[in-house]
JSON list of C-alpha atoms in Angstrom, two decimals:
[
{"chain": "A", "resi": 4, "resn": "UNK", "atom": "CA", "xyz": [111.01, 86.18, -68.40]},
{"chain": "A", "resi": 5, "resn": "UNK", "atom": "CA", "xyz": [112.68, 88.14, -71.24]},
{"chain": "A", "resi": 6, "resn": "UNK", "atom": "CA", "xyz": [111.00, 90.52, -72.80]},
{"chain": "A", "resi": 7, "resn": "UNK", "atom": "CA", "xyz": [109.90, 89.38, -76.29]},
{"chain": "A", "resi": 8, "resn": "UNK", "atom": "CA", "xyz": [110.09, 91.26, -80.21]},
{"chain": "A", "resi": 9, "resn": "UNK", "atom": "CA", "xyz": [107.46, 92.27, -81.67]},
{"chain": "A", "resi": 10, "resn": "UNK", "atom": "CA", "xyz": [108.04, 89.87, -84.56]},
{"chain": "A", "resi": 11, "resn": "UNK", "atom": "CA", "xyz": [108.22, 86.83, -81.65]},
{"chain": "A", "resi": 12, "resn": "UNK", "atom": "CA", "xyz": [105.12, 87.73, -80.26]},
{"chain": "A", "resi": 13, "resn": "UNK", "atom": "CA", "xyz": [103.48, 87.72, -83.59]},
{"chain": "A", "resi": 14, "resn": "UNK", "atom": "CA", "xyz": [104.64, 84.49, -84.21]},
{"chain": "A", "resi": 15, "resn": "UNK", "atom": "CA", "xyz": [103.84, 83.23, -80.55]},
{"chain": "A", "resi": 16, "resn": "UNK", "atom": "CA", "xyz": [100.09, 84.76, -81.10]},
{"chain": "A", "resi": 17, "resn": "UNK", "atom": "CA", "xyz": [99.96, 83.01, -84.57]},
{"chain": "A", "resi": 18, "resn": "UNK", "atom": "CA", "xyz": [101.14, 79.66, -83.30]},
{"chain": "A", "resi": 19, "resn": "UNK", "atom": "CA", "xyz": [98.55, 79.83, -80.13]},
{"chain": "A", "resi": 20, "resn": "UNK", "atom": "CA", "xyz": [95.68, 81.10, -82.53]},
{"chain": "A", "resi": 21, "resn": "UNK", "atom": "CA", "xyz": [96.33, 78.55, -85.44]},
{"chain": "A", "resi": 22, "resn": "UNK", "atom": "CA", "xyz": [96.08, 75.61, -82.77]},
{"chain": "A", "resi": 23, "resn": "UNK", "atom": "CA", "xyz": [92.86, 76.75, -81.96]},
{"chain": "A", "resi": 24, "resn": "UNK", "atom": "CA", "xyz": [91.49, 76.17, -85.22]},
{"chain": "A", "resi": 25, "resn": "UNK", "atom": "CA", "xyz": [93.42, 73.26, -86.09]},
{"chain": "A", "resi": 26, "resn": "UNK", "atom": "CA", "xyz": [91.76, 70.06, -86.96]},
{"chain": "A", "resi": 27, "resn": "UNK", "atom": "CA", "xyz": [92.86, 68.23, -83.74]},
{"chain": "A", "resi": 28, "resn": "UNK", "atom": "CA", "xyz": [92.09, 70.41, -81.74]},
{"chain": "A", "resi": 29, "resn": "UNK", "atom": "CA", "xyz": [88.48, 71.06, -82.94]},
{"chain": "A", "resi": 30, "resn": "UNK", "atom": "CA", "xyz": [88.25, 67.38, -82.60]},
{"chain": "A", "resi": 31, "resn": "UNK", "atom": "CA", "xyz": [88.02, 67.87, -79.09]},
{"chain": "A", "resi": 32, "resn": "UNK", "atom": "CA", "xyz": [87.31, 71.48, -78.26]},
{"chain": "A", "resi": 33, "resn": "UNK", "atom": "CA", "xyz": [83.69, 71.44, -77.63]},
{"chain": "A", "resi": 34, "resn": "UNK", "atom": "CA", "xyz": [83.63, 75.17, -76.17]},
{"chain": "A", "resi": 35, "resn": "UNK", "atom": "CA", "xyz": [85.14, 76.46, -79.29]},
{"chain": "A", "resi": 36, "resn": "UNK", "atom": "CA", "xyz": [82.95, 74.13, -81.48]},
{"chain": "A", "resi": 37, "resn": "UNK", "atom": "CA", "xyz": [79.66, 75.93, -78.99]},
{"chain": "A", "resi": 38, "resn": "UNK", "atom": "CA", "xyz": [80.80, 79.25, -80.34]},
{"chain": "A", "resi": 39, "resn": "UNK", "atom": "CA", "xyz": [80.95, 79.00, -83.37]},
{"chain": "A", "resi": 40, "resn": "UNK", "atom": "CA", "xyz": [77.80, 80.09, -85.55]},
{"chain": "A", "resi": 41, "resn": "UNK", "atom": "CA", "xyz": [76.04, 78.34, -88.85]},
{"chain": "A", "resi": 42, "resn": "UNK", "atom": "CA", "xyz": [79.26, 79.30, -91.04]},
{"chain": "A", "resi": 43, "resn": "UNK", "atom": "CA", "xyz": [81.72, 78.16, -88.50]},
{"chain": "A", "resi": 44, "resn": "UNK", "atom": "CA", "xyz": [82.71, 81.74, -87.23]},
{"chain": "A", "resi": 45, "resn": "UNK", "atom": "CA", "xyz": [83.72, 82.86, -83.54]},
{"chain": "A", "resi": 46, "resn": "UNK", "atom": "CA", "xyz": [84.02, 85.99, -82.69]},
{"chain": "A", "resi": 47, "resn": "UNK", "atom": "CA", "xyz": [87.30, 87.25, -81.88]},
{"chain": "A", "resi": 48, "resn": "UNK", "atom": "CA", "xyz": [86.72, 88.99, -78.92]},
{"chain": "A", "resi": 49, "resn": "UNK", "atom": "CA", "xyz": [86.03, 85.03, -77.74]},
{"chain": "A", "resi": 50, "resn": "UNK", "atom": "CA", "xyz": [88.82, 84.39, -78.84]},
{"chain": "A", "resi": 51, "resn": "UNK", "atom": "CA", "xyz": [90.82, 87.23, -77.71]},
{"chain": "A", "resi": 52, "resn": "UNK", "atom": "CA", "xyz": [89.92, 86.67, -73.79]},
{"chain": "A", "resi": 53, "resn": "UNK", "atom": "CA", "xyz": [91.18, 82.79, -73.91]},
{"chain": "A", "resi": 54, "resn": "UNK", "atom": "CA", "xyz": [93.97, 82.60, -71.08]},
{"chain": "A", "resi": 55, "resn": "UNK", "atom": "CA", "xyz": [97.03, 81.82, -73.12]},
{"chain": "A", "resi": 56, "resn": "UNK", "atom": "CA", "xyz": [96.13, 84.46, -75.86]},
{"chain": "A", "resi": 57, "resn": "UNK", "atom": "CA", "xyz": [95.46, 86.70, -72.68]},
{"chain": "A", "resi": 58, "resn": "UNK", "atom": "CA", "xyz": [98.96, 86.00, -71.78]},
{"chain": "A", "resi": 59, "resn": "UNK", "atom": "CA", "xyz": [100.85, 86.68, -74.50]},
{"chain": "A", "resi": 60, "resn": "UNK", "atom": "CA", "xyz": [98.52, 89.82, -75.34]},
{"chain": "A", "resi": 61, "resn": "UNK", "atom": "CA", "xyz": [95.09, 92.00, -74.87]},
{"chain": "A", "resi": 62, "resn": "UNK", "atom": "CA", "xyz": [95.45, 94.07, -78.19]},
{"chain": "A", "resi": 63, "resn": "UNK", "atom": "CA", "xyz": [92.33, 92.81, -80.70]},
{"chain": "A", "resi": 64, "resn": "UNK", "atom": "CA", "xyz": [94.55, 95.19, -83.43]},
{"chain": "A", "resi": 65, "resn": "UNK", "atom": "CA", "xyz": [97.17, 92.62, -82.71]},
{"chain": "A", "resi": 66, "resn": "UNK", "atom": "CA", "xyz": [95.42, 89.54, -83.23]},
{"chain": "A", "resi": 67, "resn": "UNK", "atom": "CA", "xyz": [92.62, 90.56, -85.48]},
{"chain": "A", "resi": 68, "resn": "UNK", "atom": "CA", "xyz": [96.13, 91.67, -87.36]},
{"chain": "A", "resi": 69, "resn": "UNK", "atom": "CA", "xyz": [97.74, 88.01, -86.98]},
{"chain": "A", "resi": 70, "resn": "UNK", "atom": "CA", "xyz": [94.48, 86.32, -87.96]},
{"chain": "A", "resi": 71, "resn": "UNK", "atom": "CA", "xyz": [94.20, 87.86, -91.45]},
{"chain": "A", "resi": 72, "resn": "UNK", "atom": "CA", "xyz": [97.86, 86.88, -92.12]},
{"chain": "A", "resi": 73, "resn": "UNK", "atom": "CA", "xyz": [97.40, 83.60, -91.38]},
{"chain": "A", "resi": 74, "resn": "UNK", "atom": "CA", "xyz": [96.31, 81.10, -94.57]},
{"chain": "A", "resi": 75, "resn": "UNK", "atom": "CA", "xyz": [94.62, 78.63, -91.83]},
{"chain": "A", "resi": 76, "resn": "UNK", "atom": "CA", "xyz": [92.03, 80.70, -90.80]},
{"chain": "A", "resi": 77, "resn": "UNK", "atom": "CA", "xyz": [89.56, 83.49, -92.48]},
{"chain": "A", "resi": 78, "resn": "UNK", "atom": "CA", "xyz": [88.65, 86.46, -91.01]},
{"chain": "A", "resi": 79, "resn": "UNK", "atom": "CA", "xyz": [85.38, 88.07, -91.89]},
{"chain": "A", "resi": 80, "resn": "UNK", "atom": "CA", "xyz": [85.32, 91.31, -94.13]},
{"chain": "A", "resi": 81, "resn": "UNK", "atom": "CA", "xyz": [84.31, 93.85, -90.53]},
{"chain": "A", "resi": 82, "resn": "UNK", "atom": "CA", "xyz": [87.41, 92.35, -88.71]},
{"chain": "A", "resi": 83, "resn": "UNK", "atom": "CA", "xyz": [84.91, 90.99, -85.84]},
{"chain": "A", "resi": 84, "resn": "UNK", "atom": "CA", "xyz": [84.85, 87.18, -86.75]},
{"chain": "A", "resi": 85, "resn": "UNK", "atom": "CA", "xyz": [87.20, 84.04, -87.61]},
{"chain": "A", "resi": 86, "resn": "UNK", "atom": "CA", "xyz": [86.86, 80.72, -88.42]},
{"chain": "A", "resi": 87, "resn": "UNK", "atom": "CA", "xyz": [88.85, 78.19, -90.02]},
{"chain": "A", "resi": 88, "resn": "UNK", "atom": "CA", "xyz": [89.76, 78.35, -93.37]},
{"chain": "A", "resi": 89, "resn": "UNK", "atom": "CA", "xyz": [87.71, 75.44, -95.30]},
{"chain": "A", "resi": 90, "resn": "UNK", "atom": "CA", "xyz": [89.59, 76.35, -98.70]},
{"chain": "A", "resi": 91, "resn": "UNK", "atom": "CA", "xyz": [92.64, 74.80, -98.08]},
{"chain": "A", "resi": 92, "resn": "UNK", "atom": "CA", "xyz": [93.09, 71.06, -98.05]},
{"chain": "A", "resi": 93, "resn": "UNK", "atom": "CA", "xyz": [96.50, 69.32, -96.24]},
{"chain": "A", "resi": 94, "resn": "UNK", "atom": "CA", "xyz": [98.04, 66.43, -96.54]},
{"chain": "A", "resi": 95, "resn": "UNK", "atom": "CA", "xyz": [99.38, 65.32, -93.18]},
{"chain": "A", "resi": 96, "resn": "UNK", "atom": "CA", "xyz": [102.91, 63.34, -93.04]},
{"chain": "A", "resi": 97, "resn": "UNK", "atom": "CA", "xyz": [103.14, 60.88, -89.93]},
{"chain": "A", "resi": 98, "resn": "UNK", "atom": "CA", "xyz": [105.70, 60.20, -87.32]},
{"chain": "A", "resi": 99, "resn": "UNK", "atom": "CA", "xyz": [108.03, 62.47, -89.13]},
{"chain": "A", "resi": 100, "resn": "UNK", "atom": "CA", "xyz": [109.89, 63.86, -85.98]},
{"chain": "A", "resi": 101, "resn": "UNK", "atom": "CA", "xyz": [110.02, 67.66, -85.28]},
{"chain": "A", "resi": 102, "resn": "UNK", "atom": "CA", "xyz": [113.90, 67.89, -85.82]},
{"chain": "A", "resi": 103, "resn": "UNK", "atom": "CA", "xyz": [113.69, 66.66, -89.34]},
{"chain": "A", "resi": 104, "resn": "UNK", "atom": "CA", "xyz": [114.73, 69.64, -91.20]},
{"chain": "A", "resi": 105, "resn": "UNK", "atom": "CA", "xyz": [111.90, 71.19, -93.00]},
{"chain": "A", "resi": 106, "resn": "UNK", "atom": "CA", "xyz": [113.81, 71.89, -95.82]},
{"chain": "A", "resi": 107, "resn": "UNK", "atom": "CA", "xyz": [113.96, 67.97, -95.82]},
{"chain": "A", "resi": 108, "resn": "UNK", "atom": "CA", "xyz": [110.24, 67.34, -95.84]},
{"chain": "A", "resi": 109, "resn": "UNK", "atom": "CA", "xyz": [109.72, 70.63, -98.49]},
{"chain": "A", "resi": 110, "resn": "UNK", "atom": "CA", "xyz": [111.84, 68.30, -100.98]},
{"chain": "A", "resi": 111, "resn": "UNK", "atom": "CA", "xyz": [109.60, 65.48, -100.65]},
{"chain": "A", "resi": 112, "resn": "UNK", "atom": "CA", "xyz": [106.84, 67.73, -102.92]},
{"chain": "A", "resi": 113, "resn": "UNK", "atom": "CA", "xyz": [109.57, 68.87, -105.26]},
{"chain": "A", "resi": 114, "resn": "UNK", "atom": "CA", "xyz": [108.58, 65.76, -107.70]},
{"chain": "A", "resi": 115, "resn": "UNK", "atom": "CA", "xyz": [107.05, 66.99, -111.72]},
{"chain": "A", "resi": 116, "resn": "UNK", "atom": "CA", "xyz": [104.08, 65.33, -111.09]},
{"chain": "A", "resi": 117, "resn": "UNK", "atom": "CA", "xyz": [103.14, 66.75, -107.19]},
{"chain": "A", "resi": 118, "resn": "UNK", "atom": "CA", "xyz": [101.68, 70.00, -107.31]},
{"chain": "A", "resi": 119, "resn": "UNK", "atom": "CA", "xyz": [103.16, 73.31, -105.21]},
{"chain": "A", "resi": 120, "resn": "UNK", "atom": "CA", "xyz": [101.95, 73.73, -101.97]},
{"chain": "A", "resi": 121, "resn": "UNK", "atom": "CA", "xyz": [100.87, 76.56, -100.03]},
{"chain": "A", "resi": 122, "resn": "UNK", "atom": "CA", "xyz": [102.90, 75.91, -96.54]},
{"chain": "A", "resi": 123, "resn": "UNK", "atom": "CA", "xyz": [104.52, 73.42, -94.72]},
{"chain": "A", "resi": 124, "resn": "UNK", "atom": "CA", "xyz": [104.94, 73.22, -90.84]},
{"chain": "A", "resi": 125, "resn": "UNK", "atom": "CA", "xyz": [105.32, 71.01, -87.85]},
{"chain": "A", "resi": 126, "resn": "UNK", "atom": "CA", "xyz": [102.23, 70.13, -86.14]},
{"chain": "A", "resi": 127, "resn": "UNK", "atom": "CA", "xyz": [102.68, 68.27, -83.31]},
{"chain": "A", "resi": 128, "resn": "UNK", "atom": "CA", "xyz": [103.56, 64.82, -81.92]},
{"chain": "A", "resi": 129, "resn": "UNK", "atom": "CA", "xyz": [105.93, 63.65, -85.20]},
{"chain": "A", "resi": 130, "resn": "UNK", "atom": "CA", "xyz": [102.88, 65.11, -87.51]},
{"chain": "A", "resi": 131, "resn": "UNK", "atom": "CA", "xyz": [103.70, 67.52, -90.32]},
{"chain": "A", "resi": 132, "resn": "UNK", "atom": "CA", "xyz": [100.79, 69.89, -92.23]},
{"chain": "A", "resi": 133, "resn": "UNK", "atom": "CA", "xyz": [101.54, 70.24, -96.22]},
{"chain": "A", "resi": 134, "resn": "UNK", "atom": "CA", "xyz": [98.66, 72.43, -96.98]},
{"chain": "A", "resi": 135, "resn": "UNK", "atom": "CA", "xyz": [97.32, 73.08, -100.92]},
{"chain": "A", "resi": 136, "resn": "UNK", "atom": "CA", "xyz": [95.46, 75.44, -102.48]},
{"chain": "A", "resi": 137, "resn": "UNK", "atom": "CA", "xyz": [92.40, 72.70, -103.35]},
{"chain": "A", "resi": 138, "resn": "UNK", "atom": "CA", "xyz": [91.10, 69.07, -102.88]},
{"chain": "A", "resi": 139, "resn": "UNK", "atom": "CA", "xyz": [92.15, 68.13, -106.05]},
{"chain": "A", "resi": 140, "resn": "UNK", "atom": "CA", "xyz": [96.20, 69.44, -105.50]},
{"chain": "A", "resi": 141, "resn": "UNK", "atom": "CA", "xyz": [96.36, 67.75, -102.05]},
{"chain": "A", "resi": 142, "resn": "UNK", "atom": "CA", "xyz": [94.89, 64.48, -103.54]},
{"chain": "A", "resi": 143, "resn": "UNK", "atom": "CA", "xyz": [97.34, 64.26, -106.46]},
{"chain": "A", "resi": 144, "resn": "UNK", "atom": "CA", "xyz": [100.17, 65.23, -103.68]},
{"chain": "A", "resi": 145, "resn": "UNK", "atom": "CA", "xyz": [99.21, 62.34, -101.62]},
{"chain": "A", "resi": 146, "resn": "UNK", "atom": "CA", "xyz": [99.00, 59.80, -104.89]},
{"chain": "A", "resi": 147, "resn": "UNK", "atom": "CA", "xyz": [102.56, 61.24, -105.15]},
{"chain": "A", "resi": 148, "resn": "UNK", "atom": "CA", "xyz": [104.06, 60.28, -102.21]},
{"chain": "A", "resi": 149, "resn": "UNK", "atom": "CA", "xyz": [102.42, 57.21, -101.97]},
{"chain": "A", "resi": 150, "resn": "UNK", "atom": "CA", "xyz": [102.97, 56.18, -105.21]},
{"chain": "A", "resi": 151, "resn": "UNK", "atom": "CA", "xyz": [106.25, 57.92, -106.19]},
{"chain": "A", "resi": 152, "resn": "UNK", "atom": "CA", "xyz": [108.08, 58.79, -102.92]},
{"chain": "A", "resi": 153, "resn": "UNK", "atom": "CA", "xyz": [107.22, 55.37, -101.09]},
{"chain": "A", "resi": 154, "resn": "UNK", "atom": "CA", "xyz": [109.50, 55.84, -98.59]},
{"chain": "A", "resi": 155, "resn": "UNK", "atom": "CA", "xyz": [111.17, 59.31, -96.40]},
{"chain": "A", "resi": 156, "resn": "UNK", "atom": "CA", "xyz": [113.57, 58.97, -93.19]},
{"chain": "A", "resi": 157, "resn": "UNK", "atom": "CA", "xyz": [114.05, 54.86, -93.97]},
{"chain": "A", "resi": 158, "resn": "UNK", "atom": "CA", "xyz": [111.09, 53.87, -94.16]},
{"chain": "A", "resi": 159, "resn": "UNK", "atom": "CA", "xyz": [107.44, 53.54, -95.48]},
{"chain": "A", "resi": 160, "resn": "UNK", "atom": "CA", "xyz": [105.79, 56.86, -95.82]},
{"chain": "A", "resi": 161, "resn": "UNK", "atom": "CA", "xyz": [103.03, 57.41, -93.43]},
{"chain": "A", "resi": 162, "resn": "UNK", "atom": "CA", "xyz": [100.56, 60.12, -95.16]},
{"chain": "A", "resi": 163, "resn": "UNK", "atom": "CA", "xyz": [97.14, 60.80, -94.69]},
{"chain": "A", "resi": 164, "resn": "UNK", "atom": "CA", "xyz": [94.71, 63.76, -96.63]},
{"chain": "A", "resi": 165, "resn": "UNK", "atom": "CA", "xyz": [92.58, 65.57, -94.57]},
{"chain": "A", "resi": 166, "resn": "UNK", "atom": "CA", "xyz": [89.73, 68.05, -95.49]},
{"chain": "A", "resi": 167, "resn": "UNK", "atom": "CA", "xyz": [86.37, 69.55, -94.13]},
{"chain": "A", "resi": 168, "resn": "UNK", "atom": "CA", "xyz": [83.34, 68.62, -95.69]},
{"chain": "A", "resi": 169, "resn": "UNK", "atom": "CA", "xyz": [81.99, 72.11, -96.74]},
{"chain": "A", "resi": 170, "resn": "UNK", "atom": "CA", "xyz": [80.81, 74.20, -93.89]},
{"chain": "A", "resi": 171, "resn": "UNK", "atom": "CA", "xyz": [80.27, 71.33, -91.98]},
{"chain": "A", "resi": 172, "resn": "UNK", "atom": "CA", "xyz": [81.62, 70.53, -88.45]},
{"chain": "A", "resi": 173, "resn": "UNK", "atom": "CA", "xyz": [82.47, 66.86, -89.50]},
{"chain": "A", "resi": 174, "resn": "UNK", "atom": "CA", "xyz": [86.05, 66.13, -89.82]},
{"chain": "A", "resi": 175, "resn": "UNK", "atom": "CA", "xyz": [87.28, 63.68, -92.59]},
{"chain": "A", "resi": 176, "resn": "UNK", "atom": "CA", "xyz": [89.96, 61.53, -92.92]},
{"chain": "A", "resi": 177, "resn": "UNK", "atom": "CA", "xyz": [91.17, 59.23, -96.22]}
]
């Protein structure tokens, strides 16, 4: 295996460590869900000593580091605890496939009435994250698109909203 840049393995760490706190997979991940205290925080030495962060490093500097960049999770003001980040709301786009160019799906929030969003990635299996900066921007993006946009790639838009319900470990769907 080639050795890797410093900016790859950032972005390696930061895609392995945003899954982890991603809404599908906190769906499922009971373990991580068992960690996590009242406010939703693990601490990141859990977090450092999972086996595929373990592989692509054992520096907390480097992770705690990659954590605080990252806009989808929150790390707490003595470095020692993350969780995700509950301020941000995204609007998912479905079966959108992962060679769509992003630019392509950016222009779909380009519209005067959709609001600017924060980021927008590929998920996973043909799903795409838009996130916002609050409920109320990724509502009024979804109206958008279903309203204005209609249609992306040929055919119907498929777009859903998703959000935490505050502090909570429920997961919400509209």
């Amino acid at each position: 295996m080639e050795p890797v840049s410093e900016d790859q393995l950032k972005q390696m760490l930061k895609t392995q460590l945003e899954y982890y706190f991603s809404r599908e997979n906190l769906i499922h991940d009971t373990y991580l869900k068992s960690q996590m205290d009242t406010e939703m925080f693990v601490p990141i030495a859990t977090v450092a000593k999972f086996p595929q962060v373990q592989k692509l490093t054992s520096d907390l500097d480097l992770i705690i580091s990659v954590l605080r960049d990252s806009v989808n999770v929150q790390v707490d003001d003595k470095g020692e605890k993350v969780r995700p980040n509950h301020s941000r709301c995204v609007v998912i786009l479905r079966e959108v496939p992962e060679t769509t160019p992003v630019e392509d799906v950016k222009n779909l929030f380009k519209g005067e009435n959709c609001p600017k969003f924060v980021s927008c990635e590929f998920a996973h299996n043909s799903n795409w994250y838009v996130t916002f900066e609050s409920d109320e921007d990724a509502q009024q993006a979804y109206q958008y698109l279903r309203e204005e946009v209609q249609n992306f790639l040929g055919k119907p838009i498929m777009v859903s909203w998703k959000y935490f319900w505050s502090w909570g470990k429920q997961f919400n769907e509209i």
